[in-house]
Short mmCIF file of C-alpha atoms and ligand atoms in Angstrom, two decimals:
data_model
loop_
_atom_site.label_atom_id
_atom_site.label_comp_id
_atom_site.label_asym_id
_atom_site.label_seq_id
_atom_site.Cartn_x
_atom_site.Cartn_y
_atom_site.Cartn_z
CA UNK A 1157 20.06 -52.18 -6.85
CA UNK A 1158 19.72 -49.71 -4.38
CA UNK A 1159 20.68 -45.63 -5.99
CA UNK A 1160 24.22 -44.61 -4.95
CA UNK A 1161 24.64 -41.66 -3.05
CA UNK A 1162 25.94 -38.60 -4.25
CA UNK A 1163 28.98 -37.94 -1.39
CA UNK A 1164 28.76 -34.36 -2.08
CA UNK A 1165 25.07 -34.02 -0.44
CA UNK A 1166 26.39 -35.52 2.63
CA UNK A 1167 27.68 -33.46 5.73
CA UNK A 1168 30.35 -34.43 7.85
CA UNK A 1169 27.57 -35.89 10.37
CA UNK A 1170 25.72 -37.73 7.63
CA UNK A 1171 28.98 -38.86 5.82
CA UNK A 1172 30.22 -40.34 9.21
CA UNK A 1173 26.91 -42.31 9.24
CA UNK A 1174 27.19 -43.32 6.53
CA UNK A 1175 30.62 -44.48 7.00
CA UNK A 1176 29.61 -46.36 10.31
CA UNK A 1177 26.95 -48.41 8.48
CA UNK A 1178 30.05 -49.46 6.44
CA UNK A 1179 31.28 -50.81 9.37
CA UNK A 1180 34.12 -48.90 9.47
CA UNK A 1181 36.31 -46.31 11.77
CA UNK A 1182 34.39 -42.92 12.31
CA UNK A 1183 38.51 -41.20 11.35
CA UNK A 1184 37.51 -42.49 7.88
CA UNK A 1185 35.06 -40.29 7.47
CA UNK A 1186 37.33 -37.37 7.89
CA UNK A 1187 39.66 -38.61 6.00
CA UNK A 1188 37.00 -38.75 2.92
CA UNK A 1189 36.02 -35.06 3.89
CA UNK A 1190 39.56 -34.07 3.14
CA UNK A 1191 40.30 -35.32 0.00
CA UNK A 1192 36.45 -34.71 -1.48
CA UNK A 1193 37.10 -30.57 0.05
CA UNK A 1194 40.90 -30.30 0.26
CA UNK A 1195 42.46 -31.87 -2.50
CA UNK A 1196 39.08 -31.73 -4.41
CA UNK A 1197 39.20 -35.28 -5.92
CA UNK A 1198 36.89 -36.97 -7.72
CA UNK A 1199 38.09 -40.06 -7.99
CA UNK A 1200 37.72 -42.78 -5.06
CA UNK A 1201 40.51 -44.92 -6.54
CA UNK A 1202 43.07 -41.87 -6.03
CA UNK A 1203 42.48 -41.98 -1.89
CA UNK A 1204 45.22 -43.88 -0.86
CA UNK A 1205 45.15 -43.67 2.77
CA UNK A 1206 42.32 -45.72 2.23
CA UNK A 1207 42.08 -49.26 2.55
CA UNK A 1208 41.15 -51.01 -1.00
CA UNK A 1209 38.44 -52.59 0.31
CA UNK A 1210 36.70 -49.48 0.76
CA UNK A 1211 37.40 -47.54 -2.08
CA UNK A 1212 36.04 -50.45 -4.12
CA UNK A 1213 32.83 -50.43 -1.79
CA UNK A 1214 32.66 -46.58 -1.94
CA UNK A 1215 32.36 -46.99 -5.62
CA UNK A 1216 30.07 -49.66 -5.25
CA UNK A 1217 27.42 -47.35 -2.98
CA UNK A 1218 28.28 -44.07 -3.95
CA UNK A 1219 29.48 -41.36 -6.64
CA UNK A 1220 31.47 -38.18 -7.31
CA UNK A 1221 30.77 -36.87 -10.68
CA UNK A 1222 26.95 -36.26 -10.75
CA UNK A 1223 27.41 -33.06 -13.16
CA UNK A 1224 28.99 -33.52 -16.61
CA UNK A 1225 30.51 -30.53 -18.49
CA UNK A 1226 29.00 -30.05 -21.84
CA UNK A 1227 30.87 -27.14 -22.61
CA UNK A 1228 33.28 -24.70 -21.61
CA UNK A 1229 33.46 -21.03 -23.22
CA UNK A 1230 36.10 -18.46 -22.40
CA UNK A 1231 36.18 -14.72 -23.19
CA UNK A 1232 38.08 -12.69 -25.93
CA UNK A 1233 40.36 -11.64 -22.70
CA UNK A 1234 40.71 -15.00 -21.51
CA UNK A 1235 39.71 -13.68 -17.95
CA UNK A 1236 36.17 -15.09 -17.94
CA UNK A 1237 35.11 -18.63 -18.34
CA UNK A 1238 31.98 -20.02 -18.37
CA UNK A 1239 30.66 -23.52 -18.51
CA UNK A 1240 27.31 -25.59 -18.78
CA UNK A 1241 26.80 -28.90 -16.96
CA UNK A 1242 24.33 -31.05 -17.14
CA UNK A 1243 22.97 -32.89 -14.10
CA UNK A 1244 22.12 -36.47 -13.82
CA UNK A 1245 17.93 -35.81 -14.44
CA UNK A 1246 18.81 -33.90 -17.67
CA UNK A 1247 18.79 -30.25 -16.45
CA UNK A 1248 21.15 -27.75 -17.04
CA UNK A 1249 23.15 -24.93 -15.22
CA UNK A 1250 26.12 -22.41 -15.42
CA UNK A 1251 29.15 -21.16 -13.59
CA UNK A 1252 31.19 -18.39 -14.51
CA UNK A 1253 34.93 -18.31 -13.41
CA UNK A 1254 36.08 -14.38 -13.51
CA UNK A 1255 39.96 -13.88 -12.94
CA UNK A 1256 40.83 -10.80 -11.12
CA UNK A 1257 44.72 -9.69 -10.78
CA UNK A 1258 44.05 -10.99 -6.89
CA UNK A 1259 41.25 -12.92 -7.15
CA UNK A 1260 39.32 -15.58 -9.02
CA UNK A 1261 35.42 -14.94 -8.05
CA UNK A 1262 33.18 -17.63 -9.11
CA UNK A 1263 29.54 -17.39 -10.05
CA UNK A 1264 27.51 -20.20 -8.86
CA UNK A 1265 23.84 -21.07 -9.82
CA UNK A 1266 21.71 -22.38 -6.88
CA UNK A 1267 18.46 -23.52 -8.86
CA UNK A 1268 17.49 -25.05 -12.54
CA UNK A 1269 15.99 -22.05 -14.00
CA UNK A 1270 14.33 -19.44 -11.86
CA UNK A 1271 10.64 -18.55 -10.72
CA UNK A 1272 11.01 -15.25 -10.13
CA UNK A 1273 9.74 -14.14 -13.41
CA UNK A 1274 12.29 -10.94 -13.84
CA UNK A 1275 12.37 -9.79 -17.42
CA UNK A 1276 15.03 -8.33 -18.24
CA UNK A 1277 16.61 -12.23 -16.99
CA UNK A 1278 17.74 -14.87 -19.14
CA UNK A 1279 17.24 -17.16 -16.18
CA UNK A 1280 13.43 -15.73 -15.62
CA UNK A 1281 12.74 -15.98 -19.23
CA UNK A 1282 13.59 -19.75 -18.85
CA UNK A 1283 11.02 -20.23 -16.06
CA UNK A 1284 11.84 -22.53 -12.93
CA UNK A 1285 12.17 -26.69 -13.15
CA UNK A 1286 13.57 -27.46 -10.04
CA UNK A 1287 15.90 -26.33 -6.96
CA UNK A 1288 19.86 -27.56 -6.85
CA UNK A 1289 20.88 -30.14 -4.17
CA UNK A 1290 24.01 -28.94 -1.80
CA UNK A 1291 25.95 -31.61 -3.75
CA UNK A 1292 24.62 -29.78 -7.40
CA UNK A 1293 25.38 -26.42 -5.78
CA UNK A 1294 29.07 -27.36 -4.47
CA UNK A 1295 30.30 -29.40 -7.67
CA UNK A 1296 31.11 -26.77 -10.02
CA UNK A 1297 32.65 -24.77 -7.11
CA UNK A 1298 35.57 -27.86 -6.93
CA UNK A 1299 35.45 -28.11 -10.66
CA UNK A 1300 36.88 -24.99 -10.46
CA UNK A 1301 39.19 -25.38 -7.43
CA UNK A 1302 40.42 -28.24 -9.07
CA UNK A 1303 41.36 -26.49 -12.23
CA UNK A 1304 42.73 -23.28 -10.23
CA UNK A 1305 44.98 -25.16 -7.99
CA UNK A 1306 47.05 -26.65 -11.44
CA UNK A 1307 47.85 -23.34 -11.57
CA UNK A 1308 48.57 -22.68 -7.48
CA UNK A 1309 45.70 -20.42 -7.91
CA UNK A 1310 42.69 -20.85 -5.54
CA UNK A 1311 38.91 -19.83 -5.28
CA UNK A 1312 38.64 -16.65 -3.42
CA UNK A 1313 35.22 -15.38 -3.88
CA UNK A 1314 31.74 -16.94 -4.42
CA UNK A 1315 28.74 -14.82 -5.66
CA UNK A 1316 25.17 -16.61 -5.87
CA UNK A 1317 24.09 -15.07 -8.45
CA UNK A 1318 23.91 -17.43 -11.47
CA UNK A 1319 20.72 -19.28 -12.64
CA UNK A 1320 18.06 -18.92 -9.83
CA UNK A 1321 16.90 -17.50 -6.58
CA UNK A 1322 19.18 -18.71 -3.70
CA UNK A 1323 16.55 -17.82 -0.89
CA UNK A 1324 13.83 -19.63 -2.76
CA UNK A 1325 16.54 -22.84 -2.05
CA UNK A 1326 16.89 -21.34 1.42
CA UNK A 1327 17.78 -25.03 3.12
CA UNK A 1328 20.07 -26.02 0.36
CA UNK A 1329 22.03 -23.00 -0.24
CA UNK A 1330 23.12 -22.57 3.28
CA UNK A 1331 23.75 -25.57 3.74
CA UNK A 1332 26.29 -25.19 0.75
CA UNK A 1333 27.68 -21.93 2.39
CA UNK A 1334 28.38 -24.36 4.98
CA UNK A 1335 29.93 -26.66 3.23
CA UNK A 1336 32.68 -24.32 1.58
CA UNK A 1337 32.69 -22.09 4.89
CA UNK A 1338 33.62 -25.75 6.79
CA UNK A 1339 37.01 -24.95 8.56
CA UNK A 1340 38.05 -28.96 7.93
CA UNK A 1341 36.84 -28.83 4.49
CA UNK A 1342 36.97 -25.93 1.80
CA UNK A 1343 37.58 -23.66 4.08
CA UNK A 1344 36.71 -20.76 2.60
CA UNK A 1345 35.70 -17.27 4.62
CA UNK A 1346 32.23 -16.57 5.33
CA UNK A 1347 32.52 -13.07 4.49
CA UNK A 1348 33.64 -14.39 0.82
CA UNK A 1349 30.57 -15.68 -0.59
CA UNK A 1350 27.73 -13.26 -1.29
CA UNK A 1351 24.14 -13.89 -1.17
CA UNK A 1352 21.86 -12.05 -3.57
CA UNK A 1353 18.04 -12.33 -3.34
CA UNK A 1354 15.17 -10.61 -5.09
CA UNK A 1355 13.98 -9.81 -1.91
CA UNK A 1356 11.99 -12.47 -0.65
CA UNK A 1357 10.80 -10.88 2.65
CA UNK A 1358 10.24 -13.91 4.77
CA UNK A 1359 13.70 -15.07 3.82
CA UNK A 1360 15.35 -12.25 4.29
CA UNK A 1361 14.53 -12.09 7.92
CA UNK A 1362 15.29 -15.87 8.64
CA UNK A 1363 18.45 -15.06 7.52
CA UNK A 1364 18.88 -12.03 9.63
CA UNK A 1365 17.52 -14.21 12.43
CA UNK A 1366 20.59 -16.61 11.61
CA UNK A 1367 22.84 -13.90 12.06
CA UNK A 1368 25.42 -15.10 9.63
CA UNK A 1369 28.76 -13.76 8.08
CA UNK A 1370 27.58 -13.95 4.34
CA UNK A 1371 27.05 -10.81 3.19
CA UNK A 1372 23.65 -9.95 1.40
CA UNK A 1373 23.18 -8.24 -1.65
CA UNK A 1374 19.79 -7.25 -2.58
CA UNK A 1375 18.30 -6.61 -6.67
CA UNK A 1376 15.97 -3.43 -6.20
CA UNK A 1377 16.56 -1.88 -9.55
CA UNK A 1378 13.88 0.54 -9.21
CA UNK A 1379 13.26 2.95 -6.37
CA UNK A 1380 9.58 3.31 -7.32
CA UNK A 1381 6.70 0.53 -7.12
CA UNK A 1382 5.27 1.16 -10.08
CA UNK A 1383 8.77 1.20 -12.51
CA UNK A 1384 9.36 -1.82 -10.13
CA UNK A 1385 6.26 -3.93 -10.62
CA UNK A 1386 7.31 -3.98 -14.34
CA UNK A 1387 10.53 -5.30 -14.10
CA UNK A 1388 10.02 -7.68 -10.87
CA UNK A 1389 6.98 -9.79 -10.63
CA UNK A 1390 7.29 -10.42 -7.49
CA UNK A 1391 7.62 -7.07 -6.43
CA UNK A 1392 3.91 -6.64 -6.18
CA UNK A 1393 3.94 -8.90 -3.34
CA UNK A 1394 6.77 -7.46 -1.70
CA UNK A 1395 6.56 -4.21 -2.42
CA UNK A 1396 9.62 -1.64 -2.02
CA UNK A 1397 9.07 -0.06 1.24
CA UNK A 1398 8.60 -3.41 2.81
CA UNK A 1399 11.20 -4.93 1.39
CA UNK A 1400 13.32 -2.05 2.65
CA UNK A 1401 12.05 -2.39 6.22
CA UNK A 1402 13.51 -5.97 5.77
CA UNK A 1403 16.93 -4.77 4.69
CA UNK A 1404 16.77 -2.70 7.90
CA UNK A 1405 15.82 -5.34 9.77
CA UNK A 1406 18.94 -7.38 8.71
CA UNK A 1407 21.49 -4.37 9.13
CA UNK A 1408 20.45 -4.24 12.59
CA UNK A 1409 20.60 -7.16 13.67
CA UNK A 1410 24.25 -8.20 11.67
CA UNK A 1411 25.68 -5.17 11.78
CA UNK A 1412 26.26 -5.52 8.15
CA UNK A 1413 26.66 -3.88 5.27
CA UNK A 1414 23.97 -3.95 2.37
CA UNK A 1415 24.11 -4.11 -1.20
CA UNK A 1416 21.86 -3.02 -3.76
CA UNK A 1417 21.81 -3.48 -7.13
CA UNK A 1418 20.52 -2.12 -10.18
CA UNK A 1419 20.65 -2.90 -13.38
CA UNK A 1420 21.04 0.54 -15.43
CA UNK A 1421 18.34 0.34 -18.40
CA UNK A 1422 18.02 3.11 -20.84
CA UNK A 1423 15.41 5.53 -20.56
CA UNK A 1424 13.21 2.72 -17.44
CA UNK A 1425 15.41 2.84 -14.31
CA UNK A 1426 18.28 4.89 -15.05
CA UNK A 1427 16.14 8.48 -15.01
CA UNK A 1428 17.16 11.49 -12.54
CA UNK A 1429 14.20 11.17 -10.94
CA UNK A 1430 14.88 7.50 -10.24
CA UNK A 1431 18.31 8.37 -8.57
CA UNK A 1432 16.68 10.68 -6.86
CA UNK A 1433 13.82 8.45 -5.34
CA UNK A 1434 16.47 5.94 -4.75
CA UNK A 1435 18.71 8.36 -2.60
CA UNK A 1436 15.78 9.67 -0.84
CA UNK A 1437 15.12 6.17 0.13
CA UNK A 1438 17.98 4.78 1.42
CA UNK A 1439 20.24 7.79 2.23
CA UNK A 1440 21.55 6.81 5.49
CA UNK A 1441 21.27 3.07 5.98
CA UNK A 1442 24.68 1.19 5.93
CA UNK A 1443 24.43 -0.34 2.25
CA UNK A 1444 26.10 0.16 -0.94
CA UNK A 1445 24.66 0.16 -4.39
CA UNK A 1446 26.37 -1.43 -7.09
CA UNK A 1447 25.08 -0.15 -10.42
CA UNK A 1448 24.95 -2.66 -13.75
CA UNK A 1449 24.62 -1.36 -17.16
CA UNK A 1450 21.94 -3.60 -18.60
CA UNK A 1451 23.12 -6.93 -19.98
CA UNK A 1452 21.26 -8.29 -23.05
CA UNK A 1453 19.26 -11.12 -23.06
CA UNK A 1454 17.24 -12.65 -26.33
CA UNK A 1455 13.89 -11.91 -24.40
CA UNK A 1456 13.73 -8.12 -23.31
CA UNK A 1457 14.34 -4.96 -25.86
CA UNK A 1458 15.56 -2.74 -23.08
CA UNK A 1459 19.42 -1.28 -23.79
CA UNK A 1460 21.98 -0.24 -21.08
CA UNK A 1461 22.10 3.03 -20.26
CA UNK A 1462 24.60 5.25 -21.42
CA UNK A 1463 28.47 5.73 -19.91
CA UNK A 1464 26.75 9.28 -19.71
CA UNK A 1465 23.42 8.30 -18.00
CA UNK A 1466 25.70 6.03 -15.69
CA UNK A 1467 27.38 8.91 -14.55
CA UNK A 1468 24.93 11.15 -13.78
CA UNK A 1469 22.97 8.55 -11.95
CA UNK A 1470 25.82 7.82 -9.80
CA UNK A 1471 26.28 11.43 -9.40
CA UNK A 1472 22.81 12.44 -7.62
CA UNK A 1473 23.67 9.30 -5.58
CA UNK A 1474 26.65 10.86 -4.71
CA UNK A 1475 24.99 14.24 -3.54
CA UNK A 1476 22.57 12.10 -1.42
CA UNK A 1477 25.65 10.55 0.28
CA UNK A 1478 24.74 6.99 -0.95
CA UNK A 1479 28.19 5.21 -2.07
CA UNK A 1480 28.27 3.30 -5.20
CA UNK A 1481 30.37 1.47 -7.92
CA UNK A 1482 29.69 0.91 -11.28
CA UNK A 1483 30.43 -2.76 -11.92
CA UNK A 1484 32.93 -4.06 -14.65
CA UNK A 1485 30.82 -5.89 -16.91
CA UNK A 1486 32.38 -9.57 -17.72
CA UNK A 1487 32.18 -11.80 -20.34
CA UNK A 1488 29.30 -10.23 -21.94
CA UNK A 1489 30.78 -11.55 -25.60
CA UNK A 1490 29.99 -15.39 -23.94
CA UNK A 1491 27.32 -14.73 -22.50
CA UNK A 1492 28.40 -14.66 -19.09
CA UNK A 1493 27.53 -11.52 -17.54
CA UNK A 1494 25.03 -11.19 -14.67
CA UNK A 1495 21.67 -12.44 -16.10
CA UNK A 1496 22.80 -14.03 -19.18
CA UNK A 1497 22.78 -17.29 -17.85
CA UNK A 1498 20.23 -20.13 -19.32
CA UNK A 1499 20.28 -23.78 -20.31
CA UNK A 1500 21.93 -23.48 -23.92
CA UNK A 1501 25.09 -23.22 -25.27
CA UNK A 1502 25.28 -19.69 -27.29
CA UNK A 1503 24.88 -19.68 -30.59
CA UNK A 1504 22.98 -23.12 -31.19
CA UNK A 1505 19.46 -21.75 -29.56
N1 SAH B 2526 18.16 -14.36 -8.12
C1 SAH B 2526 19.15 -13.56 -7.50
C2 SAH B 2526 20.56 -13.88 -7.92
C3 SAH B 2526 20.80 -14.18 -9.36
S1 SAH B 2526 20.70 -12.83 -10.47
C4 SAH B 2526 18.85 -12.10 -7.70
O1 SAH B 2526 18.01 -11.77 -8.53
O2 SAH B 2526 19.42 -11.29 -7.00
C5 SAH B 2526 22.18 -11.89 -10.13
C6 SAH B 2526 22.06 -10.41 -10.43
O3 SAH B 2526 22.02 -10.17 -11.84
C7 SAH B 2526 20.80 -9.78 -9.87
O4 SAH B 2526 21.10 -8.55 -9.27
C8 SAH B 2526 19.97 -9.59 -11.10
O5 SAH B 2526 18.99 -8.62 -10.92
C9 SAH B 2526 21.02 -9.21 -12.10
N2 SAH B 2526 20.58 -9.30 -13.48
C10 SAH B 2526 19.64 -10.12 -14.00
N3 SAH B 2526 19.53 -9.92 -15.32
C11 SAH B 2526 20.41 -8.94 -15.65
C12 SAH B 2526 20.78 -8.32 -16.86
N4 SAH B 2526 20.21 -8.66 -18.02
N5 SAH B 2526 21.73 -7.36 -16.83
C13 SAH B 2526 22.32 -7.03 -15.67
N6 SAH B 2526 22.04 -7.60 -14.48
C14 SAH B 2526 21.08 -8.54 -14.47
FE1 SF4 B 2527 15.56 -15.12 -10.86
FE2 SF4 B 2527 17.39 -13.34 -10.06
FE3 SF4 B 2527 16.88 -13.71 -12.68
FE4 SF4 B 2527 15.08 -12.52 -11.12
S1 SF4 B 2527 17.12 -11.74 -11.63
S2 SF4 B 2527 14.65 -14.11 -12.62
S3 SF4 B 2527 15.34 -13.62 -9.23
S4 SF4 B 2527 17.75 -15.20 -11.29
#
């Protein structure tokens, strides 16, 4: 028997194909697209502008559940929600669901693991098994939709910045961002799904090449090589002033905005003289730096900095005239909070 095909790693053009070698109408296509993206179901059965013949042969050659939930976690506050799926090969990945009073921002992985190496990562500390397929990357997102819209709630805002490196999955991950951006489909704005990279160099300037709406968010965490090197493997072969002459790159050519972040980490990154080095670095540019007490993470020792340290940090930034925000942290008690994310439910590893 030949493998079914997972609908969700189709694109309009592909699923019309694929529709045509069915032998049937090329409106049928569409009409798939709008109830996989607009009504978000799973279920071929439930289409019923559909003939019967075709659901049962779309069930027959293809499939719409390729991720199974394991387990879902929510926070003391009930605002955060996190859960684990497990994809048909075995691996496993997270999404995090944070409720806002106006929005509902979801955090989407984009890879199995990461091989970026960072250490202060739970993702890095799990090393890297394999990229996500657009299908793997999109699922969760109308898991969620799916769940929001019992409530007449919707998905407003997508950060990629759960398990992995979404630059590393360059192909895939845009191709997702299309999907959810599709104007027929999810239709969600391009402006409301973040990208945030390491800073891989050569990706960062394909995607400024590509000129697209997505904003960029880039993890510098250190404003020195050396403090960098430590925390970022891969720092040492993009090295900071590089890597900033990238970020330049792509602000010129967008017109866009910038944001760094930075992890705060007691007594490593979160020194005056590192807030200093950082203003002197990118005082000027059109960027933004969100600053992120540490989470913790089972392999690194370093703590978050202080609500003290925080402020004085964002203080020299201030006198620099670099604008900043110190993040909310979320879900931190499930393990949810930028970096936490891994392969295991808590408590059982
Ligand atoms: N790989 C991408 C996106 C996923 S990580 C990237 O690194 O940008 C999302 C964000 O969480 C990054 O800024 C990352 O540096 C940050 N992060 C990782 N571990 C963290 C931790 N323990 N505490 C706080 N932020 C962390
Ligand atoms: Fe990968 Fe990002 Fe974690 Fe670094 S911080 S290991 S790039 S997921």
């Amino acid at each position: 028997m030949t493998k079914k095909i997972n609908l969700y790693d189709l694109d309009l053009v592909q699923l019309t194909q694929f529709i045509t070698e069915l032998e049937q109408p090329n409106f049928r296509a569409r009409q798939i697209w709008q109830w996989l993206y607009q009504h978000y179901t799973d279920d071929f059965s439930a289409m019923h502008n559909l003939p019967q013949s075709l659901r049962v042969t779309l069930a027959e050659k293809a499939h719409l559940a390729p991720i199974k939930i394991v387990s879902s976690q929510h926070s003391s506050d009930g605002q955060t929600e996190k859960i684990l799926s497990q994809l048909p090969d075995g691996q496993f990945i997270e999404t995090v669901l944070m409720r806002y009073d106006k929005r509902n921002t979801l955090c989407i992985s984009t890879q199995a693991g990461c091989a970026m190496g960072c250490v202060f990562c739970a993702t890095g500390q799990m090393g890297f098994f394999r990229n996500l397929t657009v299908g793997e990357i999109i699922t969760p997102v109308l898991h969620f939709a799916r769940q929001l819209a019992t409530e007449d709630k919707h998905v407003t805002n997508i950060v990629m910045m759960g398990m992995g490196e979404p630059l590393h999955n360059y192909e895939n991950t845009l191709q997702a961002v299309d999907r959810l951006t599709d104007n027929e489909g999810f239709n969600l704005g391009a402006r409301k799904i973040t990208i945030s990279t390491v800073g891989l160099i050569p990706a960062i300037r394909r995607y400024a090449d590509e000129a697209r709406q997505t904003p960029l968010a880039v993890s510098l965490h250190a404003a020195t090589d050396a403090e960098r090197d430590k925390l970022i493997p891969i720092n040492k072969r993009w090295p900071i002033a590089e890597l900033l002459d990238t970020c330049r790159y792509y602000i010129i050519k967008t017109g866009r905005r910038i944001t760094f972040e930075w992890a705060l980490i007691a007594g490593k990154n979160d020194t005056i003289e590192q807030a200093q080095a950082l203003g002197r670095l990118i005082q000027g540019m059109l960027c933004h730096v969100n600053l992120i007490p540490l989470n913790p993470t089972k392999g690194y020792g370093g703590q978050p900095s202080s609500r003290e340290q925080v402020d004085k940090f964002q203080e020299v930034l201030t006198q620099y005239g670099v604008s900043s925000t110190v993040r909310v942290r979320r879900g931190i008690d499930i393990q949810a909070g930028c970096g936490q994310l891994r392969d295991r439910i808590i408590n059982s590893n």
